[in-house]
Amino acid sequence: MTDPKSRPSLKLVLGVSALGVLAACDGGIDVADGGIRGTGDSVGPVSGFGSVYVNGVRFDTSSLNGKITSNDGIDTEAQLEKGMIVRVEGKWQDDGQGTATALEYDDTLRGTVSDVVFDERRDRLTFSIYGQEVRADTQTVFKDTKLSSLKDGDFVRVSAWLADNGYRASFIGLIDDGHEDDIEVEGSVDSFSMQTNLNSFRLKGQLVQYSSASLASSGLSEDALGDGRLLEVEGALVDGTIVARSIRPHDGARYRSSEGADTELSGPANAVNPSLGFYRVGGQLVELSADTQFAGLNAEEFGNDLLVKVEGEIREGVLVAESVERRESGAKVEAVITQVPDLSTQRLEVGGVPVLVNSSTLIADDDQEGLRMTFERLQLGDSIEVDGIEKLDAAGNVYLEAVKIERNSDDKADGDSDEPGAVTSFELEGNLIQSSMTDLQILGVTMAITENSALDDTEALLPGRVVGVQYRLLDNGSYEILEVDVDDEDDD
């Protein structure tokens, strides 16, 4: 690990995370007085097992005998991984328990990675799979690879949401024995690319060759292949052309619910016609109204490609939103666990930051078995990274509601060493709650300003600004600032 003084200055690229949107202590919304809360569909990433956790609900899958509906070589529940986006049909209750009557998974993309581009801090990247652009970040779950090590030529399966200008990855898994005679790509048919005389069309420039047999496999006709149609193509890459084995409506179309069904849906929100309250979440058209309740964000922030969970009812193909909950992390801490995790309250302290874990939190480990990681396995002194949402408890104290936790199984905190006097540094990003000449308070942690502190711009250290801090734990149990960087794009 590098010395904190020699590391590049933090360049924050956080989403909206102002003090004004900090939510109440539970961040939840009661939509019923008890009993059955919904009967319909829940679509979102798997966050846990012991049955399957989706959108904060534990769905009992015992009646399915471990079987799921999929055509991508994932036939059983045991083959699912955290972060994979699934559709659950069934019913769920206020107490977070539900019963699944059907479980469905489908890869969004499967194939060879190209055009990998990292951002400055290497915690966000974009890449392509056969012309389709994919975005990944620290909320993405990786299997047998990492955000920092994904490279051109890797063969992966991707579970992702349809978003503006491509896809946002929820899960990326490396397939060691993957080969291009079994690939999958989704996208919209390029304008004027249909050539029925040649049985071909293009998806973002990628040439696709089809046959009557590949259309018949899903009951499509050539009329369904028109300009702009969103399709899923499976087949083989032959001399740069995808030879289709099957062609179906794209993943989002299969996730849409039936008329009148209760629906829970997670995904990035994008504006369609905000003046009329219409947006899309993962490809599903969503309508907001004056009765829509918000948790962790407000109506003005909705539609900025933020990850959200929407609950409501399908009416004429539109999900009429009763509630919208923020699922986009706006703060983070990378440090060691500094207090023994409390199993009864699902709380822990990470580098002094109070952290709350709930049934929606995705917990992973960066080793080979990391996606079966649980809260119970976290221990005092473990080095972990928490992406989460800043919230306030009933007493007005700030804490971090964890969206994703990843334990670094091999790494120690920066500077960890058995040598006497070694510096152990942590990192956090969040809203500046309080500032003075002697200390700063961020994410509930008070950190002292000393002669060792490198401050980027003291005049910019105003409450409400988003800042990044490198800091360390002293022998007396207090925290000392090593470096502070202010988000240049924060206008508050």
GROMACS .gro file of C-alpha atoms in nm:
model
  492
    1MET     CA    1   0.000   0.000   0.000
    2THR     CA    2   0.118   0.352  -0.071
    3ASP     CA    3   0.182   0.619   0.185
    4PRO     CA    4  -0.124   0.847   0.209
    5LYS     CA    5   0.087   1.155   0.138
    6SER     CA    6   0.199   1.010  -0.196
    7ARG     CA    7  -0.146   0.905  -0.314
    8PRO     CA    8  -0.332   1.114  -0.574
    9SER     CA    9  -0.575   1.370  -0.437
   10LEU     CA   10  -0.930   1.245  -0.413
   11LYS     CA   11  -1.144   1.360  -0.705
   12LEU     CA   12  -1.503   1.311  -0.601
   13VAL     CA   13  -1.760   1.201  -0.854
   14LEU     CA   14  -2.049   1.148  -0.618
   15GLY     CA   15  -2.410   1.178  -0.723
   16VAL     CA   16  -2.657   1.408  -0.554
   17SER     CA   17  -2.595   1.389  -0.180
   18ALA     CA   18  -2.686   1.715  -0.011
   19LEU     CA   19  -2.785   1.751   0.351
   20GLY     CA   20  -3.133   1.854   0.252
   21VAL     CA   21  -3.215   1.505   0.127
   22LEU     CA   22  -3.101   1.310   0.432
   23ALA     CA   23  -3.391   1.084   0.515
   24ALA     CA   24  -3.555   0.985   0.842
   25CYS     CA   25  -3.408   0.707   1.050
   26ASP     CA   26  -3.571   0.408   0.881
   27GLY     CA   27  -3.590   0.544   0.529
   28GLY     CA   28  -3.893   0.326   0.464
   29ILE     CA   29  -4.248   0.386   0.361
   30ASP     CA   30  -4.548   0.203   0.501
   31VAL     CA   31  -4.778   0.116   0.215
   32ALA     CA   32  -5.017  -0.107   0.403
   33ASP     CA   33  -5.135  -0.167   0.759
   34GLY     CA   34  -5.025  -0.530   0.765
   35GLY     CA   35  -5.074  -0.864   0.602
   36ILE     CA   36  -5.016  -0.905   0.231
   37ARG     CA   37  -4.852  -0.592   0.093
   38GLY     CA   38  -4.834  -0.696  -0.268
   39THR     CA   39  -4.915  -0.976  -0.510
   40GLY     CA   40  -4.734  -0.941  -0.839
   41ASP     CA   41  -4.372  -0.897  -0.948
   42SER     CA   42  -4.050  -0.779  -0.787
   43VAL     CA   43  -3.757  -0.703  -1.019
   44GLY     CA   44  -3.414  -0.615  -0.884
   45PRO     CA   45  -3.068  -0.742  -0.789
   46VAL     CA   46  -3.030  -1.038  -0.557
   47SER     CA   47  -2.893  -0.907  -0.225
   48GLY     CA   48  -2.888  -1.228  -0.021
   49PHE     CA   49  -2.963  -1.596   0.004
   50GLY     CA   50  -3.139  -1.838   0.236
   51SER     CA   51  -3.415  -1.832  -0.018
   52VAL     CA   52  -3.367  -1.513  -0.225
   53TYR     CA   53  -3.362  -1.149  -0.113
   54VAL     CA   54  -3.483  -0.898  -0.373
   55ASN     CA   55  -3.575  -0.533  -0.309
   56GLY     CA   56  -3.545  -0.586   0.065
   57VAL     CA   57  -3.786  -0.881   0.076
   58ARG     CA   58  -3.687  -1.237   0.162
   59PHE     CA   59  -3.879  -1.453  -0.082
   60ASP     CA   60  -3.931  -1.813   0.026
   61THR     CA   61  -3.847  -2.020  -0.282
   62SER     CA   62  -3.899  -2.365  -0.130
   63SER     CA   63  -4.196  -2.439  -0.357
   64LEU     CA   64  -3.971  -2.396  -0.663
   65ASN     CA   65  -3.742  -2.683  -0.558
   66GLY     CA   66  -3.437  -2.476  -0.647
   67LYS     CA   67  -3.541  -2.428  -1.010
   68ILE     CA   68  -3.535  -2.096  -1.194
   69THR     CA   69  -3.641  -1.997  -1.545
   70SER     CA   70  -3.338  -1.908  -1.757
   71ASN     CA   71  -3.183  -1.992  -2.091
   72ASP     CA   72  -2.827  -1.891  -2.005
   73GLY     CA   73  -2.695  -2.203  -1.836
   74ILE     CA   74  -2.818  -2.092  -1.493
   75ASP     CA   75  -3.084  -2.344  -1.404
   76THR     CA   76  -3.086  -2.347  -1.025
   77GLU     CA   77  -3.104  -2.099  -0.742
   78ALA     CA   78  -2.760  -2.214  -0.626
   79GLN     CA   79  -2.610  -2.076  -0.948
   80LEU     CA   80  -2.740  -1.724  -0.887
   81GLU     CA   81  -2.500  -1.461  -0.758
   82LYS     CA   82  -2.557  -1.143  -0.564
   83GLY     CA   83  -2.610  -0.850  -0.798
   84MET     CA   84  -2.784  -1.055  -1.066
   85ILE     CA   85  -3.111  -0.888  -1.164
   86VAL     CA   86  -3.400  -1.132  -1.129
   87ARG     CA   87  -3.775  -1.124  -1.158
   88VAL     CA   88  -3.975  -1.279  -0.875
   89GLU     CA   89  -4.344  -1.351  -0.909
   90GLY     CA   90  -4.529  -1.400  -0.585
   91LYS     CA   91  -4.654  -1.208  -0.284
   92TRP     CA   92  -4.486  -1.014  -0.006
   93GLN     CA   93  -4.573  -0.869   0.330
   94ASP     CA   94  -4.497  -0.564   0.545
   95ASP     CA   95  -4.258  -0.765   0.760
   96GLY     CA   96  -4.015  -0.817   0.471
   97GLN     CA   97  -4.118  -1.178   0.409
   98GLY     CA   98  -4.260  -1.310   0.085
   99THR     CA   99  -4.335  -1.624  -0.111
  100ALA     CA  100  -4.212  -1.680  -0.466
  101THR     CA  101  -4.420  -1.864  -0.721
  102ALA     CA  102  -4.169  -1.811  -1.003
  103LEU     CA  103  -3.809  -1.690  -1.034
  104GLU     CA  104  -3.652  -1.575  -1.363
  105TYR     CA  105  -3.301  -1.470  -1.464
  106ASP     CA  106  -3.151  -1.373  -1.799
  107ASP     CA  107  -2.810  -1.236  -1.893
  108THR     CA  108  -2.821  -0.889  -2.043
  109LEU     CA  109  -2.493  -0.932  -2.228
  110ARG     CA  110  -2.248  -1.219  -2.260
  111GLY     CA  111  -1.928  -1.199  -2.455
  112THR     CA  112  -1.587  -1.037  -2.497
  113VAL     CA  113  -1.501  -0.705  -2.334
  114SER     CA  114  -1.350  -0.427  -2.543
  115ASP     CA  115  -1.274  -0.054  -2.520
  116VAL     CA  116  -1.225  -0.045  -2.141
  117VAL     CA  117  -1.186   0.312  -2.016
  118PHE     CA  118  -1.138   0.398  -1.647
  119ASP     CA  119  -1.208   0.732  -1.486
  120GLU     CA  120  -0.928   0.919  -1.309
  121ARG     CA  121  -0.980   0.740  -0.980
  122ARG     CA  122  -1.040   0.396  -1.135
  123ASP     CA  123  -1.366   0.351  -0.946
  124ARG     CA  124  -1.585   0.390  -1.255
  125LEU     CA  125  -1.538   0.250  -1.601
  126THR     CA  126  -1.706   0.205  -1.936
  127PHE     CA  127  -1.655  -0.079  -2.181
  128SER     CA  128  -1.825  -0.236  -2.480
  129ILE     CA  129  -1.959  -0.578  -2.568
  130TYR     CA  130  -2.023  -0.603  -2.941
  131GLY     CA  131  -2.102  -0.233  -2.971
  132GLN     CA  132  -2.317  -0.201  -2.658
  133GLU     CA  133  -2.170   0.042  -2.403
  134VAL     CA  134  -2.174  -0.066  -2.039
  135ARG     CA  135  -2.101   0.145  -1.732
  136ALA     CA  136  -1.981  -0.005  -1.402
  137ASP     CA  137  -1.896   0.151  -1.066
  138THR     CA  138  -1.840   0.062  -0.702
  139GLN     CA  139  -2.202  -0.052  -0.665
  140THR     CA  140  -2.148  -0.314  -0.935
  141VAL     CA  141  -2.083  -0.666  -0.805
  142PHE     CA  142  -1.790  -0.852  -0.963
  143LYS     CA  143  -1.729  -1.227  -0.969
  144ASP     CA  144  -1.378  -1.366  -1.034
  145THR     CA  145  -1.260  -1.022  -1.144
  146LYS     CA  146  -1.260  -0.671  -1.000
  147LEU     CA  147  -1.357  -0.322  -1.103
  148SER     CA  148  -0.991  -0.226  -1.107
  149SER     CA  149  -0.875  -0.525  -1.313
  150LEU     CA  150  -1.139  -0.573  -1.585
  151LYS     CA  151  -0.962  -0.562  -1.921
  152ASP     CA  152  -1.009  -0.597  -2.294
  153GLY     CA  153  -1.044  -0.960  -2.398
  154ASP     CA  154  -1.215  -1.078  -2.079
  155PHE     CA  155  -1.519  -1.296  -2.148
  156VAL     CA  156  -1.798  -1.202  -1.907
  157ARG     CA  157  -2.166  -1.230  -1.833
  158VAL     CA  158  -2.334  -0.901  -1.746
  159SER     CA  159  -2.662  -0.837  -1.566
  160ALA     CA  160  -2.751  -0.474  -1.625
  161TRP     CA  161  -3.023  -0.214  -1.647
  162LEU     CA  162  -3.113  -0.029  -1.963
  163ALA     CA  163  -3.008   0.333  -1.903
  164ASP     CA  164  -2.935   0.646  -2.101
  165ASN     CA  165  -2.670   0.578  -2.366
  166GLY     CA  166  -2.631   0.209  -2.292
  167TYR     CA  167  -2.643  -0.014  -1.986
  168ARG     CA  168  -2.552   0.018  -1.619
  169ALA     CA  169  -2.407  -0.303  -1.478
  170SER     CA  170  -2.536  -0.456  -1.156
  171PHE     CA  171  -2.329  -0.775  -1.193
  172ILE     CA  172  -2.024  -0.868  -1.400
  173GLY     CA  173  -1.889  -1.223  -1.382
  174LEU     CA  174  -1.577  -1.356  -1.554
  175ILE     CA  175  -1.630  -1.679  -1.752
  176ASP     CA  176  -1.292  -1.852  -1.779
  177ASP     CA  177  -1.403  -2.101  -2.044
  178GLY     CA  178  -1.627  -1.860  -2.234
  179HIS     CA  179  -1.622  -1.875  -2.611
  180GLU     CA  180  -1.782  -1.673  -2.887
  181ASP     CA  181  -2.004  -1.949  -3.019
  182ASP     CA  182  -2.232  -1.876  -2.721
  183ILE     CA  183  -2.280  -1.501  -2.686
  184GLU     CA  184  -2.568  -1.268  -2.606
  185VAL     CA  185  -2.624  -0.904  -2.689
  186GLU     CA  186  -2.912  -0.663  -2.637
  187GLY     CA  187  -2.972  -0.334  -2.812
  188SER     CA  188  -3.192  -0.132  -3.043
  189VAL     CA  189  -3.197  -0.190  -3.418
  190ASP     CA  190  -3.001   0.087  -3.592
  191SER     CA  191  -3.199   0.316  -3.819
  192PHE     CA  192  -3.201   0.209  -4.185
  193SER     CA  193  -2.993  -0.100  -4.105
  194MET     CA  194  -3.261  -0.361  -4.185
  195GLN     CA  195  -3.183  -0.549  -4.505
  196THR     CA  196  -3.445  -0.820  -4.542
  197ASN     CA  197  -3.291  -0.935  -4.870
  198LEU     CA  198  -2.972  -1.013  -4.679
  199ASN     CA  199  -3.145  -1.125  -4.357
  200SER     CA  200  -2.943  -0.876  -4.153
  201PHE     CA  201  -2.959  -0.570  -3.930
  202ARG     CA  202  -2.724  -0.383  -3.696
  203LEU     CA  203  -2.723  -0.315  -3.320
  204LYS     CA  204  -2.505  -0.009  -3.248
  205GLY     CA  205  -2.310  -0.091  -3.560
  206GLN     CA  206  -2.274  -0.463  -3.482
  207LEU     CA  207  -2.389  -0.670  -3.782
  208VAL     CA  208  -2.641  -0.945  -3.700
  209GLN     CA  209  -2.734  -1.219  -3.946
  210TYR     CA  210  -3.064  -1.396  -3.886
  211SER     CA  211  -3.266  -1.681  -4.034
  212SER     CA  212  -3.628  -1.788  -4.030
  213ALA     CA  213  -3.532  -2.047  -3.768
  214SER     CA  214  -3.381  -1.787  -3.531
  215LEU     CA  215  -3.700  -1.580  -3.557
  216ALA     CA  216  -3.926  -1.879  -3.513
  217SER     CA  217  -3.757  -1.970  -3.185
  218SER     CA  218  -3.945  -1.685  -3.014
  219GLY     CA  219  -4.236  -1.640  -3.253
  220LEU     CA  220  -4.110  -1.313  -3.402
  221SER     CA  221  -4.157  -1.197  -3.758
  222GLU     CA  222  -3.940  -0.967  -3.965
  223ASP     CA  223  -4.185  -0.688  -3.888
  224ALA     CA  224  -4.065  -0.703  -3.526
  225LEU     CA  225  -3.710  -0.615  -3.634
  226GLY     CA  226  -3.780  -0.258  -3.741
  227ASP     CA  227  -3.577   0.053  -3.661
  228GLY     CA  228  -3.541   0.123  -3.292
  229ARG     CA  229  -3.681  -0.210  -3.174
  230LEU     CA  230  -3.506  -0.336  -2.861
  231LEU     CA  231  -3.400  -0.696  -2.907
  232GLU     CA  232  -3.201  -0.973  -2.744
  233VAL     CA  233  -2.986  -1.182  -2.977
  234GLU     CA  234  -2.810  -1.506  -2.883
  235GLY     CA  235  -2.577  -1.686  -3.116
  236ALA     CA  236  -2.216  -1.706  -3.232
  237LEU     CA  237  -1.964  -1.450  -3.351
  238VAL     CA  238  -1.833  -1.559  -3.691
  239ASP     CA  239  -1.578  -1.337  -3.866
  240GLY     CA  240  -1.708  -1.032  -3.682
  241THR     CA  241  -2.078  -1.102  -3.753
  242ILE     CA  242  -2.324  -1.232  -3.495
  243VAL     CA  243  -2.503  -1.532  -3.646
  244ALA     CA  244  -2.827  -1.543  -3.448
  245ARG     CA  245  -2.950  -1.862  -3.290
  246SER     CA  246  -3.249  -1.690  -3.131
  247ILE     CA  247  -3.398  -1.339  -3.130
  248ARG     CA  248  -3.637  -1.221  -2.859
  249PRO     CA  249  -3.776  -0.897  -2.719
  250HIS     CA  250  -3.512  -0.737  -2.496
  251ASP     CA  251  -3.480  -0.819  -2.127
  252GLY     CA  252  -3.683  -0.522  -2.004
  253ALA     CA  253  -3.986  -0.626  -2.205
  254ARG     CA  254  -3.998  -0.962  -2.028
  255TYR     CA  255  -3.978  -0.793  -1.689
  256ARG     CA  256  -4.291  -0.586  -1.741
  257SER     CA  257  -4.584  -0.685  -1.527
  258SER     CA  258  -4.945  -0.759  -1.614
  259GLU     CA  259  -5.228  -0.510  -1.583
  260GLY     CA  260  -5.324  -0.436  -1.224
  261ALA     CA  261  -5.025  -0.616  -1.074
  262ASP     CA  262  -4.842  -0.475  -0.774
  263THR     CA  263  -4.480  -0.416  -0.871
  264GLU     CA  264  -4.149  -0.345  -0.702
  265LEU     CA  265  -3.877  -0.240  -0.943
  266SER     CA  266  -3.516  -0.130  -0.893
  267GLY     CA  267  -3.305   0.046  -1.154
  268PRO     CA  268  -3.171   0.378  -1.284
  269ALA     CA  269  -3.437   0.644  -1.343
  270ASN     CA  270  -3.428   0.850  -1.661
  271ALA     CA  271  -3.661   1.127  -1.773
  272VAL     CA  272  -3.903   1.068  -2.061
  273ASN     CA  273  -4.148   1.357  -2.018
  274PRO     CA  274  -4.085   1.508  -1.673
  275SER     CA  275  -4.343   1.785  -1.721
  276LEU     CA  276  -4.609   1.512  -1.727
  277GLY     CA  277  -4.436   1.298  -1.466
  278PHE     CA  278  -4.318   1.019  -1.697
  279TYR     CA  279  -3.982   0.845  -1.651
  280ARG     CA  280  -3.825   0.510  -1.722
  281VAL     CA  281  -3.672   0.281  -1.464
  282GLY     CA  282  -3.476  -0.005  -1.617
  283GLY     CA  283  -3.688   0.017  -1.933
  284GLN     CA  284  -4.029   0.027  -1.756
  285LEU     CA  285  -4.235   0.344  -1.803
  286VAL     CA  286  -4.310   0.502  -1.463
  287GLU     CA  287  -4.557   0.777  -1.379
  288LEU     CA  288  -4.520   1.005  -1.075
  289SER     CA  289  -4.805   1.194  -0.915
  290ALA     CA  290  -4.868   1.433  -0.628
  291ASP     CA  291  -4.939   1.126  -0.413
  292THR     CA  292  -4.602   0.961  -0.481
  293GLN     CA  293  -4.397   0.938  -0.161
  294PHE     CA  294  -4.018   0.984  -0.171
  295ALA     CA  295  -3.749   0.850   0.063
  296GLY     CA  296  -3.391   0.972   0.043
  297LEU     CA  297  -3.448   1.202  -0.255
  298ASN     CA  298  -3.701   1.450  -0.386
  299ALA     CA  299  -3.898   1.474  -0.709
  300GLU     CA  300  -3.649   1.717  -0.864
  301GLU     CA  301  -3.365   1.463  -0.832
  302PHE     CA  302  -3.565   1.178  -0.981
  303GLY     CA  303  -3.461   1.107  -1.338
  304ASN     CA  304  -3.092   1.191  -1.304
  305ASP     CA  305  -2.985   0.831  -1.369
  306LEU     CA  306  -3.002   0.763  -0.996
  307LEU     CA  307  -3.066   0.408  -0.880
  308VAL     CA  308  -3.408   0.391  -0.716
  309LYS     CA  309  -3.665   0.139  -0.598
  310VAL     CA  310  -4.020   0.210  -0.716
  311GLU     CA  311  -4.335   0.051  -0.578
  312GLY     CA  312  -4.677   0.083  -0.738
  313GLU     CA  313  -4.935  -0.069  -0.969
  314ILE     CA  314  -4.936  -0.138  -1.341
  315ARG     CA  315  -5.208   0.058  -1.520
  316GLU     CA  316  -5.227   0.039  -1.900
  317GLY     CA  317  -4.865  -0.071  -1.912
  318VAL     CA  318  -4.739   0.212  -1.690
  319LEU     CA  319  -4.608   0.166  -1.336
  320VAL     CA  320  -4.797   0.428  -1.134
  321ALA     CA  321  -4.559   0.499  -0.848
  322GLU     CA  322  -4.686   0.496  -0.490
  323SER     CA  323  -4.335   0.529  -0.346
  324VAL     CA  324  -3.981   0.593  -0.466
  325GLU     CA  325  -3.677   0.513  -0.253
  326ARG     CA  326  -3.320   0.614  -0.330
  327ARG     CA  327  -3.080   0.322  -0.382
  328GLU     CA  328  -2.793   0.525  -0.529
  329SER     CA  329  -2.505   0.552  -0.286
  330GLY     CA  330  -2.392   0.909  -0.221
  331ALA     CA  331  -2.124   0.848   0.039
  332LYS     CA  332  -1.864   0.587   0.125
  333VAL     CA  333  -1.606   0.480   0.378
  334GLU     CA  334  -1.308   0.250   0.330
  335ALA     CA  335  -1.160   0.151   0.664
  336VAL     CA  336  -1.145  -0.123   0.924
  337ILE     CA  337  -1.436  -0.223   1.146
  338THR     CA  338  -1.368  -0.031   1.467
  339GLN     CA  339  -1.643  -0.178   1.688
  340VAL     CA  340  -1.772  -0.532   1.714
  341PRO     CA  341  -2.073  -0.568   1.476
  342ASP     CA  342  -2.406  -0.583   1.661
  343LEU     CA  343  -2.599  -0.878   1.522
  344SER     CA  344  -2.923  -0.781   1.697
  345THR     CA  345  -2.942  -0.431   1.548
  346GLN     CA  346  -2.743  -0.500   1.228
  347ARG     CA  347  -2.516  -0.208   1.307
  348LEU     CA  348  -2.141  -0.168   1.299
  349GLU     CA  349  -1.880   0.106   1.308
  350VAL     CA  350  -1.633   0.142   1.021
  351GLY     CA  351  -1.347   0.386   1.070
  352GLY     CA  352  -1.568   0.561   1.327
  353VAL     CA  353  -1.864   0.585   1.085
  354PRO     CA  354  -2.192   0.441   1.220
  355VAL     CA  355  -2.325   0.197   0.958
  356LEU     CA  356  -2.667   0.032   0.939
  357VAL     CA  357  -2.721  -0.287   0.741
  358ASN     CA  358  -3.066  -0.397   0.623
  359SER     CA  359  -3.220  -0.665   0.402
  360SER     CA  360  -3.141  -0.462   0.089
  361THR     CA  361  -2.769  -0.436   0.167
  362LEU     CA  362  -2.550  -0.641  -0.063
  363ILE     CA  363  -2.253  -0.789   0.126
  364ALA     CA  364  -1.963  -0.943  -0.066
  365ASP     CA  365  -1.603  -1.047  -0.026
  366ASP     CA  366  -1.334  -1.006  -0.289
  367ASP     CA  367  -1.226  -1.372  -0.268
  368GLN     CA  368  -1.352  -1.661  -0.478
  369GLU     CA  369  -1.650  -1.733  -0.250
  370GLY     CA  370  -1.720  -1.371  -0.175
  371LEU     CA  371  -2.074  -1.347  -0.305
  372ARG     CA  372  -2.203  -1.574  -0.028
  373MET     CA  373  -2.067  -1.336   0.236
  374THR     CA  374  -2.302  -1.248   0.525
  375PHE     CA  375  -2.317  -0.986   0.799
  376GLU     CA  376  -2.246  -1.252   1.061
  377ARG     CA  377  -1.902  -1.315   0.911
  378LEU     CA  378  -1.786  -0.953   0.949
  379GLN     CA  379  -1.543  -0.914   1.237
  380LEU     CA  380  -1.368  -0.642   1.434
  381GLY     CA  381  -1.059  -0.531   1.241
  382ASP     CA  382  -1.180  -0.646   0.898
  383SER     CA  383  -1.096  -0.403   0.618
  384ILE     CA  384  -1.415  -0.320   0.429
  385GLU     CA  385  -1.556  -0.066   0.186
  386VAL     CA  386  -1.910   0.061   0.240
  387ASP     CA  387  -2.111   0.245  -0.024
  388GLY     CA  388  -2.426   0.394   0.124
  389ILE     CA  389  -2.676   0.668   0.180
  390GLU     CA  390  -2.638   0.935   0.450
  391LYS     CA  391  -2.934   0.941   0.686
  392LEU     CA  392  -3.035   1.085   1.022
  393ASP     CA  393  -3.156   0.887   1.321
  394ALA     CA  394  -3.434   1.004   1.553
  395ALA     CA  395  -3.185   1.207   1.756
  396GLY     CA  396  -3.050   1.385   1.448
  397ASN     CA  397  -2.725   1.189   1.433
  398VAL     CA  398  -2.579   1.103   1.093
  399TYR     CA  399  -2.523   0.741   0.995
  400LEU     CA  400  -2.457   0.553   0.672
  401GLU     CA  401  -2.723   0.313   0.545
  402ALA     CA  402  -2.520   0.052   0.360
  403VAL     CA  403  -2.613  -0.020  -0.001
  404LYS     CA  404  -2.310  -0.240  -0.063
  405ILE     CA  405  -2.036  -0.373   0.166
  406GLU     CA  406  -1.726  -0.543   0.031
  407ARG     CA  407  -1.471  -0.702   0.260
  408ASN     CA  408  -1.112  -0.690   0.140
  409SER     CA  409  -1.004  -1.040   0.230
  410ASP     CA  410  -0.636  -0.996   0.145
  411ASP     CA  411  -0.580  -0.624   0.188
  412LYS     CA  412  -0.514  -0.429   0.503
  413ALA     CA  413  -0.589  -0.063   0.545
  414ASP     CA  414  -0.333   0.170   0.388
  415GLY     CA  415  -0.005   0.157   0.569
  416ASP     CA  416  -0.088  -0.144   0.788
  417SER     CA  417   0.233  -0.290   0.911
  418ASP     CA  418   0.377  -0.475   1.204
  419GLU     CA  419   0.642  -0.205   1.237
  420PRO     CA  420   0.605   0.034   1.533
  421GLY     CA  421   0.464   0.373   1.444
  422ALA     CA  422   0.318   0.263   1.108
  423VAL     CA  423   0.036   0.482   0.978
  424THR     CA  424  -0.302   0.322   0.921
  425SER     CA  425  -0.512   0.546   0.701
  426PHE     CA  426  -0.879   0.532   0.609
  427GLU     CA  427  -1.085   0.713   0.346
  428LEU     CA  428  -1.438   0.851   0.346
  429GLU     CA  429  -1.655   1.070   0.125
  430GLY     CA  430  -1.963   1.253   0.242
  431ASN     CA  431  -2.126   1.579   0.338
  432LEU     CA  432  -1.935   1.811   0.568
  433ILE     CA  433  -2.160   1.840   0.874
  434GLN     CA  434  -1.951   2.073   1.090
  435SER     CA  435  -1.620   2.253   1.050
  436SER     CA  436  -1.396   2.461   1.273
  437MET     CA  437  -1.033   2.563   1.293
  438THR     CA  438  -0.957   2.247   1.489
  439ASP     CA  439  -1.174   1.969   1.347
  440LEU     CA  440  -1.423   1.849   1.084
  441GLN     CA  441  -1.726   1.623   1.121
  442ILE     CA  442  -1.826   1.400   0.830
  443LEU     CA  443  -2.048   1.089   0.835
  444GLY     CA  444  -2.073   1.116   1.211
  445VAL     CA  445  -1.694   1.111   1.264
  446THR     CA  446  -1.511   1.405   1.424
  447MET     CA  447  -1.154   1.432   1.292
  448ALA     CA  448  -0.886   1.667   1.423
  449ILE     CA  449  -0.696   1.914   1.206
  450THR     CA  450  -0.327   1.895   1.303
  451GLU     CA  451   0.013   1.991   1.163
  452ASN     CA  452  -0.002   1.661   0.970
  453SER     CA  453  -0.320   1.763   0.785
  454ALA     CA  454  -0.299   1.862   0.417
  455LEU     CA  455  -0.607   2.076   0.345
  456ASP     CA  456  -0.697   2.141  -0.017
  457ASP     CA  457  -0.894   2.466   0.031
  458THR     CA  458  -0.990   2.575   0.381
  459GLU     CA  459  -1.223   2.848   0.253
  460ALA     CA  460  -1.428   2.584   0.075
  461LEU     CA  461  -1.478   2.378   0.390
  462LEU     CA  462  -1.837   2.486   0.444
  463PRO     CA  463  -2.114   2.272   0.592
  464GLY     CA  464  -2.305   2.092   0.318
  465ARG     CA  465  -2.009   2.058   0.083
  466VAL     CA  466  -1.915   1.709  -0.034
  467VAL     CA  467  -1.561   1.630   0.072
  468GLY     CA  468  -1.320   1.341   0.065
  469VAL     CA  469  -1.092   1.272   0.359
  470GLN     CA  470  -0.792   1.052   0.423
  471TYR     CA  471  -0.755   1.011   0.798
  472ARG     CA  472  -0.612   0.783   1.063
  473LEU     CA  473  -0.697   0.637   1.401
  474LEU     CA  474  -0.463   0.749   1.680
  475ASP     CA  475  -0.358   0.544   1.981
  476ASN     CA  476  -0.590   0.745   2.207
  477GLY     CA  477  -0.895   0.647   1.998
  478SER     CA  478  -0.936   0.984   1.823
  479TYR     CA  479  -0.907   1.051   1.450
  480GLU     CA  480  -0.657   1.277   1.273
  481ILE     CA  481  -0.702   1.424   0.923
  482LEU     CA  482  -0.424   1.350   0.675
  483GLU     CA  483  -0.573   1.502   0.360
  484VAL     CA  484  -0.897   1.674   0.258
  485ASP     CA  485  -1.030   1.737  -0.090
  486VAL     CA  486  -1.346   1.935  -0.172
  487ASP     CA  487  -1.575   1.830  -0.456
  488ASP     CA  488  -1.518   2.099  -0.718
  489GLU     CA  489  -1.855   2.022  -0.879
  490ASP     CA  490  -2.055   2.076  -0.560
  491ASP     CA  491  -2.229   2.411  -0.579
  492ASP     CA  492  -2.382   2.424  -0.236
   0.00000   0.00000   0.00000
